[in-house]
Amino acid sequence: MKRKALNWSLGVATPVLLVAAWWAASANSMNTFFPPLSAIMVRFRELWLFDHFGSDILLSLRNLLLGYAVATVAGVVIGFVTALVPVARWALDPVIHFLRGIPPVALVPIFISLIGFGIEMRVASIALAALFPTLIATVDGIRSVDTTLKDVSSVYRLSRGEKLAQVYLPAAGPQIASGMQVSLQVAFIVMIASEMLGSSEGIGAMTLLAQQSFMIPDMWAGILLLGVIGFGANLVFELLKNRILAWHAGSRRLANS
Amino acid sequence: MTATAPNSFRRAAGRHTVQEDPMTVRDAAAALPRLEVTALSKTYGSGGSAKCVIEDLTFTVNTGEVVCIVGPSGVGKTTLLKCLAGLQPVTSGAAAIDGRKIDGPPAEMALVFQDYNRSLMPWLTVRKNIRLPLRHLRLQAAELNQRIDTALEAVGLTHAANQYPWQLSGGMQQRVAIARALAYRPEILIMDEPFASVDAQTRFELEDLCLKIRDDFGMTILVVTHDIDEAVYLSDRVVVLGAKPARVLDVVDIDLPAPRDQISSRALKEFADQRTNVLSMIRKPA
């Protein structure tokens, strides 16, 4: 108990100390590229709370969520088909492994030329890039479902729908969740990149614009915001995962004790 | 663990079998082969690498009988059960229920697997595990719940209904697997070394539970075991398999009086004779 409290306070104290150190070290900074943290915070508040909140933050987040949602749904569905339909498996496996090798950000230029600079381009590139981690994890997860569980489902004559939804999906759940977490990170990266390359709105575009017009505190404020959003998104994901997959965490904890 | 469970099983089993004359059950059963295995063979692979696991196996199980299959380990007993449950195709010969050839999991059959810790869904509570196979039977809510409650009570796990399987001991997990089969109300129950990895006391409880459900629900039960004592204690007949490939060495009728009792039945001279008889067949070099 004491140990746990100590760990928690360490976890909170370290970032607080780092921020304090940054604040102190940069307080009288004359360096153009490293303005005082106080100046960055002023711009942070002016820009994001809440002047550009509706126009840029919400826009970025909407693209992120939309692209991510498409990616995870498509990833799980295509993953199921690839893992369970032999023909699809032979046809899709090599393609998937080739496509996953392409760095996600490299896809953005293609999308710019194909779809243009609009919202569709950004959502499509986020979705395509974020698809593969979830897809591959789903295929692996489904293929490693225990044969005994499959036999149990057959003996009790579960319908096809029941097998998919009540056995395969939960059994592969932990692996699918790991894939979805990587997909979330990829989606976030591509969201920023798509805005930096092809757009004049969104947090990524604002941040790059600030750098190009030499508004360095604004640039730092954008970077800070991206950090906060990335941290928050991951935190929300973890909380949901721990809730939905509580059985998995519980059984693992018990198996290891 | 439930300290009261073994007594309640035994009492209930005794009460039921006393009312019913065991001989009439057996006479009626003799006329009705429920499960027929005829010249069943199973070969894995083909050509030079073909491995014959089961060769020309023939035996029957009658309605309401408990039949045990014993044999040396690795003889292909699990393969046999998978063929009977329609999970694997046979190479030649056939298994049939009421004369109907088994070519997929039959509706009237349930199987209790050897690996209890892998046959339960870890993401479902005990109650939901038992409910899963019942969903497609489209039962009324009242009957559904009543079946689950009855099954939980039969295995003495009413108190654990809302726990997850991984929170339970091995013996309790196996009882959940049995409860799931009971709630499904199969006419034929097949069990693959169901009590192999539980402690001796729990094993006695589960053996008596097995006899009790045969009496209470009129089930036909086929058990694979490597424990000769268990086979003799449970069975109306014991099918003795020889290795390899698996073939029937003998089918031994066990005429121990009913109801069976863990203490008195095992003390009978007949019990020891049958045990010696079966064991010597298995130990004899082929």
XYZ file of C-alpha atoms in Angstrom:
543
model
C 0.000 0.000 0.000
C 2.774 2.394 0.984
C 4.748 1.272 -2.039
C 1.787 2.005 -4.322
C 1.340 5.503 -2.906
C 5.034 6.176 -3.461
C 4.850 4.986 -7.068
C 1.830 7.137 -7.748
C 3.423 10.246 -6.260
C 6.553 9.586 -8.348
C 4.379 9.343 -11.447
C 2.780 12.689 -10.708
C 5.841 14.459 -9.310
C 8.199 13.763 -12.230
C 6.180 15.580 -14.924
C 5.415 18.412 -12.499
C 9.122 18.796 -11.764
C 9.994 18.720 -15.480
C 7.463 21.440 -16.244
C 8.775 23.495 -13.313
C 12.333 23.074 -14.573
C 11.277 24.119 -18.074
C 9.436 27.117 -16.621
C 12.456 28.225 -14.552
C 15.090 27.577 -17.207
C 13.163 29.394 -19.930
C 11.916 32.266 -17.744
C 14.370 34.865 -19.063
C 15.098 33.165 -22.376
C 15.940 35.487 -25.259
C 16.389 32.590 -27.653
C 13.798 32.964 -30.415
C 13.296 29.224 -30.761
C 12.947 28.565 -27.023
C 10.635 31.270 -25.709
C 9.677 31.366 -22.007
C 7.117 28.723 -21.071
C 5.020 31.519 -19.572
C 4.789 33.121 -23.034
C 3.847 29.763 -24.592
C 1.114 29.285 -22.000
C -0.301 32.738 -22.699
C -0.519 31.922 -26.409
C -1.895 28.472 -25.580
C -4.757 30.017 -23.679
C -5.381 32.730 -26.296
C -5.286 30.352 -29.243
C -6.926 27.188 -28.035
C -9.117 28.308 -25.132
C -11.322 28.925 -26.966
C -10.637 31.027 -30.033
C -9.720 28.171 -32.373
C -11.423 25.488 -30.377
C -14.422 25.175 -32.644
C -12.672 25.963 -35.908
C -9.554 23.823 -35.530
C -9.487 21.540 -32.482
C -12.936 20.097 -33.070
C -12.188 19.774 -36.768
C -8.996 17.808 -36.116
C -10.646 15.608 -33.516
C -13.601 14.910 -35.766
C -11.305 13.796 -38.594
C -9.325 11.677 -36.157
C -12.379 9.943 -34.712
C -14.052 9.476 -38.081
C -10.948 8.017 -39.725
C -10.200 5.874 -36.688
C -13.748 4.541 -36.493
C -13.712 3.573 -40.169
C -10.289 1.951 -39.729
C -11.231 -0.167 -36.707
C -14.576 -1.338 -38.057
C -13.054 -2.175 -41.451
C -9.981 -3.707 -39.796
C -12.036 -6.046 -37.619
C -14.417 -7.012 -40.439
C -11.679 -7.611 -43.039
C -9.642 -9.358 -40.342
C -12.489 -11.783 -39.617
C -12.952 -12.525 -43.300
C -9.226 -12.952 -43.919
C -8.811 -15.267 -40.929
C -11.897 -17.403 -41.471
C -12.417 -17.621 -45.238
C -9.591 -19.690 -46.763
C -9.892 -18.088 -50.219
C -9.750 -14.595 -48.761
C -6.798 -15.600 -46.653
C -4.720 -16.708 -49.631
C -5.793 -13.716 -51.698
C -5.434 -10.995 -49.085
C -2.509 -12.067 -46.923
C 0.301 -10.999 -49.305
C -1.449 -7.741 -50.192
C -1.911 -6.867 -46.550
C 1.704 -7.585 -45.752
C 2.881 -5.443 -48.666
C 0.635 -2.524 -47.781
C 1.525 -2.551 -44.107
C 5.174 -2.096 -45.104
C 4.499 1.346 -46.547
C 4.969 4.062 -43.910
C 1.510 5.527 -43.265
C 2.596 9.133 -43.764
C 3.875 8.269 -47.258
C 0.275 7.656 -48.265
C -0.772 11.240 -47.656
C 0.697 12.641 -50.936
C -1.176 9.999 -52.930
C -4.382 10.967 -51.241
C -3.753 14.636 -51.913
C -3.443 13.923 -55.620
C -6.339 11.488 -55.669
C -8.919 13.194 -53.506
C -7.645 16.741 -53.149
C -7.154 18.798 -50.018
C -10.570 18.376 -48.502
C -11.834 16.670 -45.383
C -12.322 13.448 -47.352
C -8.609 13.233 -48.071
C -7.715 13.593 -44.418
C -10.276 11.110 -43.158
C -9.406 8.622 -45.906
C -5.671 8.774 -45.247
C -6.199 8.431 -41.487
C -8.508 5.472 -42.065
C -6.229 3.684 -44.494
C -3.101 4.142 -42.397
C -4.826 3.112 -39.158
C -6.447 0.087 -40.789
C -3.448 -2.234 -40.828
C -2.510 -2.607 -37.154
C -6.104 -3.500 -36.247
C -6.507 -5.732 -39.296
C -3.344 -7.717 -38.668
C -4.014 -8.054 -34.933
C -7.539 -9.280 -35.693
C -6.260 -11.920 -38.130
C -3.699 -13.118 -35.572
C -6.246 -13.040 -32.765
C -8.851 -15.063 -34.654
C -6.326 -17.614 -35.835
C -5.090 -18.234 -32.325
C -8.539 -18.901 -30.839
C -8.221 -22.090 -28.804
C -9.347 -25.229 -30.673
C -11.123 -26.444 -27.553
C -13.318 -23.345 -27.570
C -14.090 -23.922 -31.244
C -14.967 -27.563 -30.501
C -17.198 -26.469 -27.615
C -19.033 -24.061 -29.931
C -19.535 -26.835 -32.490
C -20.676 -29.464 -29.996
C -23.269 -27.081 -28.586
C -24.269 -26.187 -32.125
C -23.884 -22.430 -31.756
C -25.081 -20.588 -34.846
C -22.562 -18.916 -37.130
C -23.502 -15.510 -35.733
C -23.114 -16.733 -32.149
C -19.724 -18.232 -32.918
C -18.513 -14.963 -34.417
C -19.964 -12.590 -31.834
C -19.909 -14.722 -28.694
C -16.749 -16.784 -29.161
C -14.322 -15.487 -31.778
C -14.741 -11.788 -31.057
C -14.256 -11.951 -27.283
C -11.539 -14.614 -27.559
C -9.575 -12.411 -29.954
C -10.558 -9.292 -27.984
C -7.280 -8.727 -26.151
C -5.253 -8.968 -29.370
C -7.700 -6.802 -31.302
C -7.468 -4.185 -28.542
C -3.658 -4.118 -28.791
C -3.961 -3.590 -32.539
C -6.534 -0.843 -32.033
C -4.230 0.941 -29.646
C -1.442 1.011 -32.246
C -4.030 2.113 -34.833
C -4.969 5.008 -32.584
C -1.376 6.211 -32.454
C -0.985 5.864 -36.215
C -4.290 7.687 -36.792
C -3.067 10.528 -34.626
C 0.222 10.848 -36.501
C -1.505 10.799 -39.876
C -4.063 13.320 -38.683
C -1.287 15.817 -37.950
C 0.660 14.966 -41.107
C -2.405 15.275 -43.341
C -3.085 18.739 -41.936
C 0.518 19.839 -42.289
C 0.746 18.691 -45.896
C -2.525 19.603 -47.402
C -4.618 21.959 -45.380
C -4.969 25.391 -43.891
C -7.113 24.360 -40.959
C -6.704 21.995 -38.032
C -4.147 21.833 -35.246
C -1.367 20.487 -37.474
C -1.885 23.232 -40.056
C -1.976 25.927 -37.348
C 1.237 24.637 -35.818
C 3.099 24.486 -39.118
C 1.773 27.906 -40.124
C 3.027 29.350 -36.831
C 6.481 27.960 -37.490
C 6.519 29.308 -41.057
C 5.407 32.755 -39.961
C 7.945 32.749 -37.132
C 5.364 32.779 -34.356
C 7.421 30.430 -32.237
C 5.310 30.554 -29.031
C 2.276 29.657 -31.158
C 4.172 26.713 -32.608
C 5.086 25.484 -29.122
C 1.489 25.955 -28.003
C 0.376 23.741 -30.908
C 2.897 21.063 -30.020
C 1.774 21.137 -26.393
C -1.844 20.789 -27.433
C -1.024 17.800 -29.643
C 0.785 16.215 -26.721
C -2.196 16.742 -24.444
C -4.620 15.307 -27.010
C -2.424 12.271 -27.675
C -2.071 11.624 -23.966
C -5.792 12.064 -23.391
C -6.781 9.787 -26.285
C -4.524 7.018 -25.032
C -5.824 7.445 -21.493
C -9.447 7.153 -22.629
C -8.522 4.081 -24.679
C -6.816 2.425 -21.709
C -9.785 3.098 -19.435
C -12.237 1.632 -21.943
C -10.007 -1.361 -22.606
C -9.563 -2.122 -18.913
C -13.308 -1.968 -18.485
C -14.273 -4.118 -21.471
C -11.431 -6.616 -21.059
C -11.532 -6.736 -17.263
C -11.879 -10.541 -17.472
C -8.582 -10.768 -19.343
C -6.665 -8.580 -16.899
C -8.212 -10.526 -14.013
C -7.359 -13.953 -15.372
C -3.811 -12.856 -16.209
C -3.297 -11.404 -12.756
C -4.510 -14.630 -11.179
C -2.398 -16.808 -13.480
C 0.734 -14.861 -12.604
C 0.198 -14.771 -8.862
C -15.283 -25.726 -1.756
C -18.708 -27.051 -0.885
C -18.327 -29.430 1.985
C -21.962 -30.478 1.785
C -21.927 -31.447 -1.884
C -20.795 -35.100 -1.724
C -23.414 -36.085 0.814
C -26.274 -34.472 -1.010
C -25.226 -36.129 -4.288
C -25.042 -39.537 -2.739
C -28.288 -39.253 -0.854
C -30.149 -38.069 -3.922
C -28.616 -40.747 -6.114
C -29.501 -43.441 -3.621
C -33.061 -42.274 -3.199
C -33.689 -42.304 -6.897
C -32.158 -45.640 -7.786
C -33.928 -47.410 -4.968
C -37.311 -46.388 -6.344
C -36.495 -47.704 -9.764
C -35.574 -51.317 -10.263
C -32.195 -51.232 -11.958
C -32.889 -54.493 -13.738
C -35.867 -53.088 -15.641
C -33.727 -50.186 -16.790
C -31.115 -52.563 -18.084
C -33.581 -54.948 -19.710
C -35.303 -52.136 -21.536
C -31.933 -50.724 -22.486
C -30.707 -53.981 -23.924
C -33.305 -53.699 -26.651
C -32.276 -50.176 -27.595
C -28.738 -49.555 -28.758
C -28.611 -45.767 -28.597
C -25.110 -45.238 -29.853
C -23.580 -47.706 -32.262
C -19.983 -47.727 -33.356
C -19.448 -50.067 -36.279
C -16.037 -50.962 -37.718
C -14.900 -47.395 -37.116
C -11.389 -46.509 -38.330
C -9.538 -43.240 -38.262
C -6.332 -42.568 -40.169
C -4.459 -39.288 -40.172
C -2.627 -38.325 -43.344
C -2.355 -40.518 -46.397
C 0.164 -42.527 -48.396
C 3.429 -43.396 -46.709
C 2.996 -40.998 -43.803
C -0.500 -42.266 -42.961
C -0.968 -42.994 -39.292
C -3.775 -45.300 -38.283
C -5.066 -44.200 -34.877
C -8.217 -46.277 -34.609
C -8.760 -49.581 -36.369
C -12.037 -51.423 -36.766
C -13.709 -50.376 -33.538
C -17.133 -51.853 -32.771
C -19.260 -51.423 -29.650
C -22.685 -50.131 -28.615
C -24.049 -48.021 -25.803
C -27.645 -48.641 -24.767
C -30.167 -46.098 -23.541
C -29.610 -45.171 -19.908
C -26.306 -46.991 -19.659
C -23.058 -45.682 -18.297
C -20.255 -47.099 -20.409
C -16.589 -46.386 -19.764
C -13.834 -46.693 -22.319
C -10.465 -47.548 -20.813
C -7.153 -48.162 -22.458
C -3.480 -47.276 -22.344
C -2.739 -43.561 -22.618
C -2.167 -42.242 -26.110
C -4.368 -44.938 -27.614
C -6.592 -42.475 -29.470
C -9.485 -42.243 -27.040
C -9.858 -38.506 -27.513
C -9.834 -38.987 -31.291
C -12.616 -41.527 -30.897
C -14.728 -39.108 -28.874
C -14.174 -36.368 -31.445
C -15.429 -38.739 -34.133
C -18.486 -39.620 -32.026
C -19.213 -35.943 -31.397
C -19.057 -35.244 -35.112
C -16.040 -32.966 -34.741
C -13.847 -35.141 -36.955
C -14.786 -37.277 -39.937
C -14.149 -41.010 -39.690
C -11.970 -42.707 -42.293
C -14.168 -45.786 -42.603
C -16.952 -47.477 -40.708
C -19.506 -45.375 -38.899
C -20.864 -44.079 -35.649
C -24.628 -43.744 -35.419
C -27.259 -42.526 -32.996
C -30.549 -44.455 -33.250
C -29.313 -45.757 -36.576
C -28.644 -42.228 -37.899
C -25.067 -41.802 -39.043
C -23.164 -39.047 -37.214
C -21.706 -36.573 -39.706
C -21.754 -33.414 -37.583
C -22.383 -32.531 -33.935
C -25.699 -34.284 -33.101
C -28.418 -32.218 -31.416
C -28.996 -34.761 -28.665
C -25.365 -34.928 -27.564
C -23.151 -32.902 -25.250
C -19.447 -33.344 -24.670
C -17.485 -32.509 -21.526
C -13.899 -31.853 -22.514
C -10.778 -32.974 -20.772
C -9.227 -29.484 -20.572
C -11.769 -27.814 -18.342
C -9.680 -24.677 -18.121
C -9.774 -24.275 -21.894
C -13.348 -25.330 -22.522
C -15.005 -22.528 -20.547
C -15.267 -18.987 -21.879
C -13.068 -16.880 -19.586
C -14.979 -13.713 -20.500
C -18.290 -15.094 -19.242
C -19.379 -15.677 -15.675
C -20.299 -19.200 -14.626
C -23.973 -18.472 -15.183
C -23.416 -16.982 -18.630
C -21.164 -19.878 -19.605
C -24.009 -22.246 -18.848
C -26.477 -20.024 -20.686
C -24.441 -19.660 -23.897
C -25.439 -23.002 -25.518
C -29.074 -22.529 -24.458
C -29.598 -19.267 -26.318
C -30.343 -20.900 -29.647
C -32.818 -23.326 -28.072
C -35.217 -20.352 -27.791
C -36.509 -21.260 -24.344
C -38.880 -19.150 -22.279
C -36.974 -16.963 -19.819
C -38.467 -18.860 -16.887
C -37.412 -22.255 -18.199
C -33.983 -20.945 -19.158
C -33.320 -19.688 -15.648
C -34.801 -22.780 -14.082
C -32.524 -25.040 -16.142
C -29.459 -23.012 -15.179
C -30.428 -22.995 -11.503
C -31.076 -26.745 -11.499
C -27.748 -27.465 -13.169
C -25.863 -25.203 -10.776
C -27.567 -26.854 -7.831
C -26.791 -30.344 -9.137
C -23.073 -29.573 -9.194
C -23.217 -27.592 -5.941
C -22.104 -24.290 -7.435
C -25.114 -22.063 -6.829
C -22.929 -19.748 -4.775
C -20.408 -19.310 -7.607
C -22.901 -18.354 -10.339
C -21.562 -14.848 -10.783
C -17.877 -15.654 -10.572
C -15.595 -16.091 -13.545
C -14.218 -19.588 -14.285
C -10.639 -18.479 -13.684
C -11.574 -17.492 -10.146
C -12.474 -21.109 -9.368
C -10.418 -24.187 -8.563
C -9.886 -26.897 -11.198
C -12.527 -29.166 -9.720
C -15.059 -26.350 -9.624
C -14.291 -25.419 -13.236
C -14.934 -28.994 -14.309
C -18.212 -28.909 -12.419
C -19.150 -25.760 -14.364
C -18.431 -27.638 -17.605
C -20.650 -30.481 -16.384
C -23.378 -28.024 -15.351
C -23.255 -26.504 -18.824
C -23.805 -29.956 -20.323
C -26.625 -30.702 -17.841
C -28.522 -27.488 -18.579
C -28.320 -28.343 -22.278
C -30.273 -31.528 -21.388
C -28.571 -33.849 -23.833
C -29.847 -37.381 -24.203
C -26.304 -38.616 -24.654
C -23.479 -37.203 -22.556
C -19.895 -37.926 -23.504
C -17.066 -37.084 -21.140
C -13.354 -37.142 -21.928
C -11.299 -37.958 -18.839
C -13.545 -35.566 -16.968
C -12.108 -36.152 -13.531
C -8.458 -36.625 -14.474
C -7.068 -33.504 -12.915
C -9.153 -33.010 -9.820
C -8.264 -34.092 -6.312
C -9.428 -37.480 -4.995
C -12.264 -36.160 -2.841
C -13.717 -34.053 -5.681
C -13.342 -37.005 -8.000
C -15.589 -39.126 -5.784
C -18.147 -36.318 -5.706
C -18.103 -35.968 -9.481
C -18.365 -39.724 -10.047
C -21.467 -39.843 -7.878
C -22.808 -36.780 -9.655
C -22.363 -38.659 -12.927
C -24.443 -41.596 -11.665
C -27.025 -39.247 -10.222
C -27.631 -37.429 -13.503
C -27.982 -40.717 -15.311
C -30.710 -41.667 -12.836
C -32.357 -38.235 -12.647
C -32.343 -37.351 -16.323
C -32.219 -40.812 -17.891
C -29.105 -39.861 -19.790
C -26.938 -42.247 -21.723
C -23.372 -41.601 -20.627
C -20.082 -42.527 -22.245
C -16.921 -41.772 -20.285
C -13.332 -42.089 -21.381
C -11.005 -42.634 -18.452
C -7.589 -44.048 -17.721
C -8.604 -44.908 -14.182
C -9.671 -48.580 -14.003
C -11.229 -48.226 -10.550
C -13.302 -45.344 -11.773
C -14.403 -47.274 -14.842
C -15.518 -50.268 -12.780
C -17.264 -48.072 -10.217
C -19.229 -46.037 -12.780
C -19.996 -48.512 -15.523
C -22.671 -50.887 -16.574
C -20.127 -52.019 -19.139
C -16.467 -51.273 -19.708
C -15.025 -51.176 -23.213
C -11.348 -52.130 -22.975
C -9.181 -50.765 -25.761
C -5.774 -52.036 -26.786
C -2.980 -50.052 -28.469
C -1.903 -49.246 -31.242
C -3.945 -48.602 -33.345
C -6.882 -48.659 -30.950
C -9.092 -51.727 -31.150
C -11.565 -53.346 -28.758
C -9.938 -56.036 -26.580
C -13.093 -56.867 -24.685
C -16.392 -55.471 -23.432
C -16.808 -56.319 -19.757
C -20.232 -56.362 -18.075
C -20.074 -54.909 -14.588
C -22.787 -56.369 -12.371
C -22.197 -54.421 -9.194
C -25.463 -53.841 -7.328
C -27.125 -50.435 -7.530
C -27.035 -47.929 -6.039
C -23.278 -47.746 -6.142
C -21.571 -46.345 -3.107
C -18.022 -45.086 -2.898
C -17.307 -47.047 0.249
C -19.345 -50.245 0.091
C -19.270 -50.827 -3.685
C -15.526 -50.514 -3.796
C -15.208 -52.979 -0.912
C -17.027 -55.781 -2.763
C -15.088 -58.810 -3.931
C -16.754 -58.420 -7.318
C -15.307 -54.930 -7.620
C -11.794 -56.215 -6.989
C -12.294 -59.114 -9.437
C -13.513 -56.865 -12.244
C -10.746 -54.393 -11.552
C -8.147 -57.164 -11.778
C -9.800 -58.527 -14.898
C -9.722 -55.176 -16.760
C -6.288 -54.194 -15.534
C -4.693 -57.479 -16.584
C -6.124 -57.049 -20.083
C -4.585 -53.612 -20.390
C -1.258 -54.608 -18.883
C -0.924 -57.735 -21.027
C 1.633 -57.187 -23.771
C -0.109 -57.220 -27.142
